[in-house]
Amino acid sequence: MNDGSALTPRQQAMVELWEAHLRAEFDDFSLDDTMATMVDEPYVNHVPTLIGGIGRRQLAHFYGKYFIPHMPPDTETEVVSRTVGVDRIVDELIFRCTHTTPLDWLLPGVPPTGRRLAVAIVVVVTFKDGKIHHEHIHWDQASTLVQAGLLDPTGLPVVGSEAAEKLHDPRSVPSNELLKRSVVDEEL
């Protein structure tokens, strides 16, 4: 990951603001500090579940009632890579936790399963006027459902925590295992 030395002052300010936003959400559990990093009319969309909000009122309600107070105590995020552009940051990260509290943004309507989750996530954060304008958060919902025990991967072209494990360490999980189910190829 880039140490920040090649970033412009504007890019460095974006990184610092984004990291303050993440601290407010995941370390300090502060709705006020989270919202302070955002424009007056922010937008957040968790793409696989269409959960988040448009506008300060709706987004603050979502963050304050369904996101920030429900982070399991063992939640951790690991940034695997970061790309910093002119007006956006793209983080590739791994979200890990034990599903001990409702995670309505990730598994809406699913009671806590007690299962360990490791989810590979891509967050696209766009900035406007020195604040966070919007976030698009992407992940593979099938791998999340497999880990939560809600989807049996048998016979399906899906995986569970292996997706996050391979992102963390490419050699930790063999490549092409799903492909080998349907093709004969000694090179795989």
mmCIF file of C-alpha atoms in Angstrom:
data_model
loop_
_atom_site.group_PDB
_atom_site.id
_atom_site.type_symbol
_atom_site.label_atom_id
_atom_site.label_comp_id
_atom_site.label_asym_id
_atom_site.label_seq_id
_atom_site.Cartn_x
_atom_site.Cartn_y
_atom_site.Cartn_z
ATOM 1 C CA MET A 1 0.000 0.000 0.000
ATOM 2 C CA ASN A 2 1.178 3.514 -0.747
ATOM 3 C CA ASP A 3 2.703 5.250 2.270
ATOM 4 C CA GLY A 4 1.191 8.549 1.144
ATOM 5 C CA SER A 5 4.474 10.183 0.165
ATOM 6 C CA ALA A 6 3.482 10.513 -3.517
ATOM 7 C CA LEU A 7 0.079 12.013 -2.782
ATOM 8 C CA THR A 8 -0.824 15.624 -3.453
ATOM 9 C CA PRO A 9 -1.911 17.688 -0.435
ATOM 10 C CA ARG A 10 -5.536 17.368 -1.620
ATOM 11 C CA GLN A 11 -5.234 13.589 -1.892
ATOM 12 C CA GLN A 12 -3.581 13.385 1.524
ATOM 13 C CA ALA A 13 -6.468 15.403 2.988
ATOM 14 C CA MET A 14 -8.952 12.965 1.415
ATOM 15 C CA VAL A 15 -7.108 9.997 2.937
ATOM 16 C CA GLU A 16 -7.017 11.652 6.363
ATOM 17 C CA LEU A 17 -10.736 12.461 6.203
ATOM 18 C CA TRP A 18 -11.623 8.925 5.066
ATOM 19 C CA GLU A 19 -9.550 7.409 7.860
ATOM 20 C CA ALA A 20 -11.249 9.745 10.379
ATOM 21 C CA HIS A 21 -14.619 8.587 9.016
ATOM 22 C CA LEU A 22 -13.635 4.921 9.477
ATOM 23 C CA ARG A 23 -12.372 5.578 13.025
ATOM 24 C CA ALA A 24 -15.636 7.315 13.889
ATOM 25 C CA GLU A 25 -17.646 4.335 12.624
ATOM 26 C CA PHE A 26 -15.567 1.355 13.770
ATOM 27 C CA ASP A 27 -13.429 2.560 16.709
ATOM 28 C CA ASP A 28 -15.220 5.490 18.349
ATOM 29 C CA PHE A 29 -18.809 4.486 17.427
ATOM 30 C CA SER A 30 -19.632 8.181 17.036
ATOM 31 C CA LEU A 31 -22.536 9.185 14.842
ATOM 32 C CA ASP A 32 -21.680 12.891 15.177
ATOM 33 C CA ASP A 33 -18.048 12.378 14.168
ATOM 34 C CA THR A 34 -19.077 10.113 11.280
ATOM 35 C CA MET A 35 -21.549 12.658 9.911
ATOM 36 C CA ALA A 36 -19.056 15.520 10.384
ATOM 37 C CA THR A 37 -16.872 13.988 7.654
ATOM 38 C CA MET A 38 -19.689 14.186 5.087
ATOM 39 C CA VAL A 39 -21.273 16.831 2.862
ATOM 40 C CA ASP A 40 -24.709 18.253 3.690
ATOM 41 C CA GLU A 41 -26.452 15.797 1.336
ATOM 42 C CA PRO A 42 -24.402 12.583 1.478
ATOM 43 C CA TYR A 43 -25.288 9.262 -0.102
ATOM 44 C CA VAL A 44 -24.278 5.725 0.945
ATOM 45 C CA ASN A 45 -25.280 2.532 -0.859
ATOM 46 C CA HIS A 46 -24.353 -0.979 0.255
ATOM 47 C CA VAL A 47 -24.773 -2.320 -3.275
ATOM 48 C CA PRO A 48 -25.698 -6.007 -2.629
ATOM 49 C CA THR A 49 -28.442 -5.084 -0.145
ATOM 50 C CA LEU A 50 -29.423 -1.563 -1.346
ATOM 51 C CA ILE A 51 -29.084 -0.340 2.240
ATOM 52 C CA GLY A 52 -27.760 3.063 3.343
ATOM 53 C CA GLY A 53 -29.370 6.410 2.735
ATOM 54 C CA ILE A 54 -29.684 9.553 0.675
ATOM 55 C CA GLY A 55 -29.442 12.880 2.472
ATOM 56 C CA ARG A 56 -28.202 13.783 5.928
ATOM 57 C CA ARG A 57 -31.426 12.924 7.796
ATOM 58 C CA GLN A 58 -31.898 9.464 6.261
ATOM 59 C CA LEU A 59 -28.215 8.566 6.428
ATOM 60 C CA ALA A 60 -27.827 9.721 10.053
ATOM 61 C CA HIS A 61 -30.871 7.600 10.956
ATOM 62 C CA PHE A 62 -29.350 4.564 9.215
ATOM 63 C CA TYR A 63 -25.910 5.050 10.773
ATOM 64 C CA GLY A 64 -27.324 5.795 14.228
ATOM 65 C CA LYS A 65 -29.870 2.991 14.405
ATOM 66 C CA TYR A 66 -28.666 0.169 12.162
ATOM 67 C CA PHE A 67 -24.930 0.505 11.495
ATOM 68 C CA ILE A 68 -22.738 2.042 14.188
ATOM 69 C CA PRO A 69 -24.382 0.568 17.323
ATOM 70 C CA HIS A 70 -24.481 -2.964 15.894
ATOM 71 C CA MET A 71 -20.820 -3.577 15.157
ATOM 72 C CA PRO A 72 -19.800 -6.812 16.892
ATOM 73 C CA PRO A 73 -17.080 -6.268 19.516
ATOM 74 C CA ASP A 74 -14.526 -8.270 17.528
ATOM 75 C CA THR A 75 -15.029 -6.304 14.287
ATOM 76 C CA GLU A 76 -11.852 -5.595 12.382
ATOM 77 C CA THR A 77 -11.123 -4.192 8.955
ATOM 78 C CA GLU A 78 -7.932 -4.747 7.011
ATOM 79 C CA VAL A 79 -7.127 -2.533 4.059
ATOM 80 C CA VAL A 80 -5.529 -4.700 1.377
ATOM 81 C CA SER A 81 -5.086 -1.983 -1.233
ATOM 82 C CA ARG A 82 -5.941 1.661 -1.697
ATOM 83 C CA THR A 83 -6.139 3.721 -4.853
ATOM 84 C CA VAL A 84 -6.326 7.491 -4.465
ATOM 85 C CA GLY A 85 -7.549 9.547 -7.399
ATOM 86 C CA VAL A 86 -8.393 13.197 -7.915
ATOM 87 C CA ASP A 87 -11.768 13.067 -6.161
ATOM 88 C CA ARG A 88 -12.122 9.494 -4.918
ATOM 89 C CA ILE A 89 -10.555 6.688 -2.950
ATOM 90 C CA VAL A 90 -11.066 3.013 -3.709
ATOM 91 C CA ASP A 91 -10.291 0.689 -0.821
ATOM 92 C CA GLU A 92 -10.119 -3.056 -1.150
ATOM 93 C CA LEU A 93 -10.503 -4.446 2.343
ATOM 94 C CA ILE A 94 -11.480 -7.406 4.451
ATOM 95 C CA PHE A 95 -14.249 -6.997 7.024
ATOM 96 C CA ARG A 96 -14.071 -9.593 9.793
ATOM 97 C CA CYS A 97 -16.363 -10.207 12.744
ATOM 98 C CA THR A 98 -18.359 -12.802 14.592
ATOM 99 C CA HIS A 99 -22.041 -12.372 13.775
ATOM 100 C CA THR A 100 -23.172 -11.773 17.370
ATOM 101 C CA THR A 101 -25.372 -8.727 16.724
ATOM 102 C CA PRO A 102 -27.781 -7.837 13.910
ATOM 103 C CA LEU A 103 -25.834 -6.708 10.836
ATOM 104 C CA ASP A 104 -28.744 -5.313 8.877
ATOM 105 C CA TRP A 105 -26.538 -3.621 6.289
ATOM 106 C CA LEU A 106 -24.844 -6.966 5.487
ATOM 107 C CA LEU A 107 -27.485 -9.579 6.360
ATOM 108 C CA PRO A 108 -30.799 -7.710 6.637
ATOM 109 C CA GLY A 109 -33.397 -9.519 8.708
ATOM 110 C CA VAL A 110 -31.025 -12.325 9.684
ATOM 111 C CA PRO A 111 -30.699 -12.870 13.444
ATOM 112 C CA PRO A 112 -27.142 -13.298 14.753
ATOM 113 C CA THR A 113 -25.760 -16.677 13.715
ATOM 114 C CA GLY A 114 -22.690 -16.713 15.968
ATOM 115 C CA ARG A 115 -20.596 -17.549 12.906
ATOM 116 C CA ARG A 116 -17.284 -15.944 12.019
ATOM 117 C CA LEU A 117 -17.436 -13.848 8.850
ATOM 118 C CA ALA A 118 -14.604 -12.650 6.618
ATOM 119 C CA VAL A 119 -15.927 -10.560 3.735
ATOM 120 C CA ALA A 120 -13.902 -9.083 0.882
ATOM 121 C CA ILE A 121 -15.257 -5.565 0.321
ATOM 122 C CA VAL A 122 -14.553 -2.779 -2.174
ATOM 123 C CA VAL A 123 -15.495 0.754 -1.123
ATOM 124 C CA VAL A 124 -15.598 3.602 -3.621
ATOM 125 C CA VAL A 125 -15.597 6.928 -1.744
ATOM 126 C CA THR A 126 -16.164 10.164 -3.635
ATOM 127 C CA PHE A 127 -15.312 13.603 -2.222
ATOM 128 C CA LYS A 128 -16.806 17.025 -2.908
ATOM 129 C CA ASP A 129 -15.736 20.340 -1.400
ATOM 130 C CA GLY A 130 -13.362 18.632 1.046
ATOM 131 C CA LYS A 131 -15.947 16.214 2.488
ATOM 132 C CA ILE A 132 -17.213 12.716 1.710
ATOM 133 C CA HIS A 133 -20.009 12.966 -0.853
ATOM 134 C CA HIS A 134 -20.894 9.330 -1.342
ATOM 135 C CA GLU A 135 -19.838 5.739 -0.749
ATOM 136 C CA HIS A 136 -20.595 2.694 -2.874
ATOM 137 C CA ILE A 137 -19.802 -0.482 -0.919
ATOM 138 C CA HIS A 138 -19.539 -3.751 -2.891
ATOM 139 C CA TRP A 139 -19.091 -7.359 -1.738
ATOM 140 C CA ASP A 140 -20.001 -10.874 -2.827
ATOM 141 C CA GLN A 141 -23.252 -11.603 -1.001
ATOM 142 C CA ALA A 142 -23.095 -15.314 -1.888
ATOM 143 C CA SER A 143 -19.825 -15.792 0.028
ATOM 144 C CA THR A 144 -21.360 -13.941 2.972
ATOM 145 C CA LEU A 145 -24.480 -16.127 2.913
ATOM 146 C CA VAL A 146 -22.323 -19.275 2.780
ATOM 147 C CA GLN A 147 -20.384 -18.145 5.859
ATOM 148 C CA ALA A 148 -23.590 -17.283 7.735
ATOM 149 C CA GLY A 149 -24.928 -20.786 7.046
ATOM 150 C CA LEU A 150 -27.750 -19.461 4.864
ATOM 151 C CA LEU A 151 -26.557 -20.857 1.525
ATOM 152 C CA ASP A 152 -25.265 -24.368 0.896
ATOM 153 C CA PRO A 153 -22.400 -24.055 -1.584
ATOM 154 C CA THR A 154 -22.653 -27.702 -2.661
ATOM 155 C CA GLY A 155 -22.966 -27.792 -6.433
ATOM 156 C CA LEU A 156 -23.031 -24.010 -6.726
ATOM 157 C CA PRO A 157 -20.244 -21.845 -8.170
ATOM 158 C CA VAL A 158 -19.750 -19.973 -4.874
ATOM 159 C CA VAL A 159 -17.239 -19.949 -2.020
ATOM 160 C CA GLY A 160 -17.264 -18.745 1.575
ATOM 161 C CA SER A 161 -14.438 -17.175 3.563
ATOM 162 C CA GLU A 162 -11.945 -18.448 0.983
ATOM 163 C CA ALA A 163 -12.665 -15.309 -1.056
ATOM 164 C CA ALA A 164 -11.363 -13.060 1.737
ATOM 165 C CA GLU A 165 -8.531 -15.453 2.620
ATOM 166 C CA LYS A 166 -7.232 -15.416 -0.968
ATOM 167 C CA LEU A 167 -7.471 -11.620 -1.060
ATOM 168 C CA HIS A 168 -5.391 -11.469 2.130
ATOM 169 C CA ASP A 169 -2.858 -14.069 0.934
ATOM 170 C CA PRO A 170 -3.096 -15.190 -2.721
ATOM 171 C CA ARG A 171 -1.304 -18.468 -2.005
ATOM 172 C CA SER A 172 -3.522 -19.456 0.944
ATOM 173 C CA VAL A 173 -6.325 -20.838 -1.231
ATOM 174 C CA PRO A 174 -5.749 -22.723 -4.491
ATOM 175 C CA SER A 175 -6.940 -21.119 -7.704
ATOM 176 C CA ASN A 176 -9.474 -22.630 -10.075
ATOM 177 C CA GLU A 177 -11.127 -25.126 -7.696
ATOM 178 C CA LEU A 178 -14.611 -24.193 -8.936
ATOM 179 C CA LEU A 179 -13.449 -24.439 -12.553
ATOM 180 C CA LYS A 180 -11.979 -27.908 -11.918
ATOM 181 C CA ARG A 181 -15.471 -29.164 -11.081
ATOM 182 C CA SER A 182 -16.511 -28.887 -14.718
ATOM 183 C CA VAL A 183 -13.371 -29.106 -16.865
ATOM 184 C CA VAL A 184 -10.461 -31.474 -17.222
ATOM 185 C CA ASP A 185 -7.287 -29.455 -17.627
ATOM 186 C CA GLU A 186 -3.945 -30.587 -16.196
ATOM 187 C CA GLU A 187 -2.617 -27.006 -16.366
ATOM 188 C CA LEU A 188 -5.114 -25.859 -13.730
#
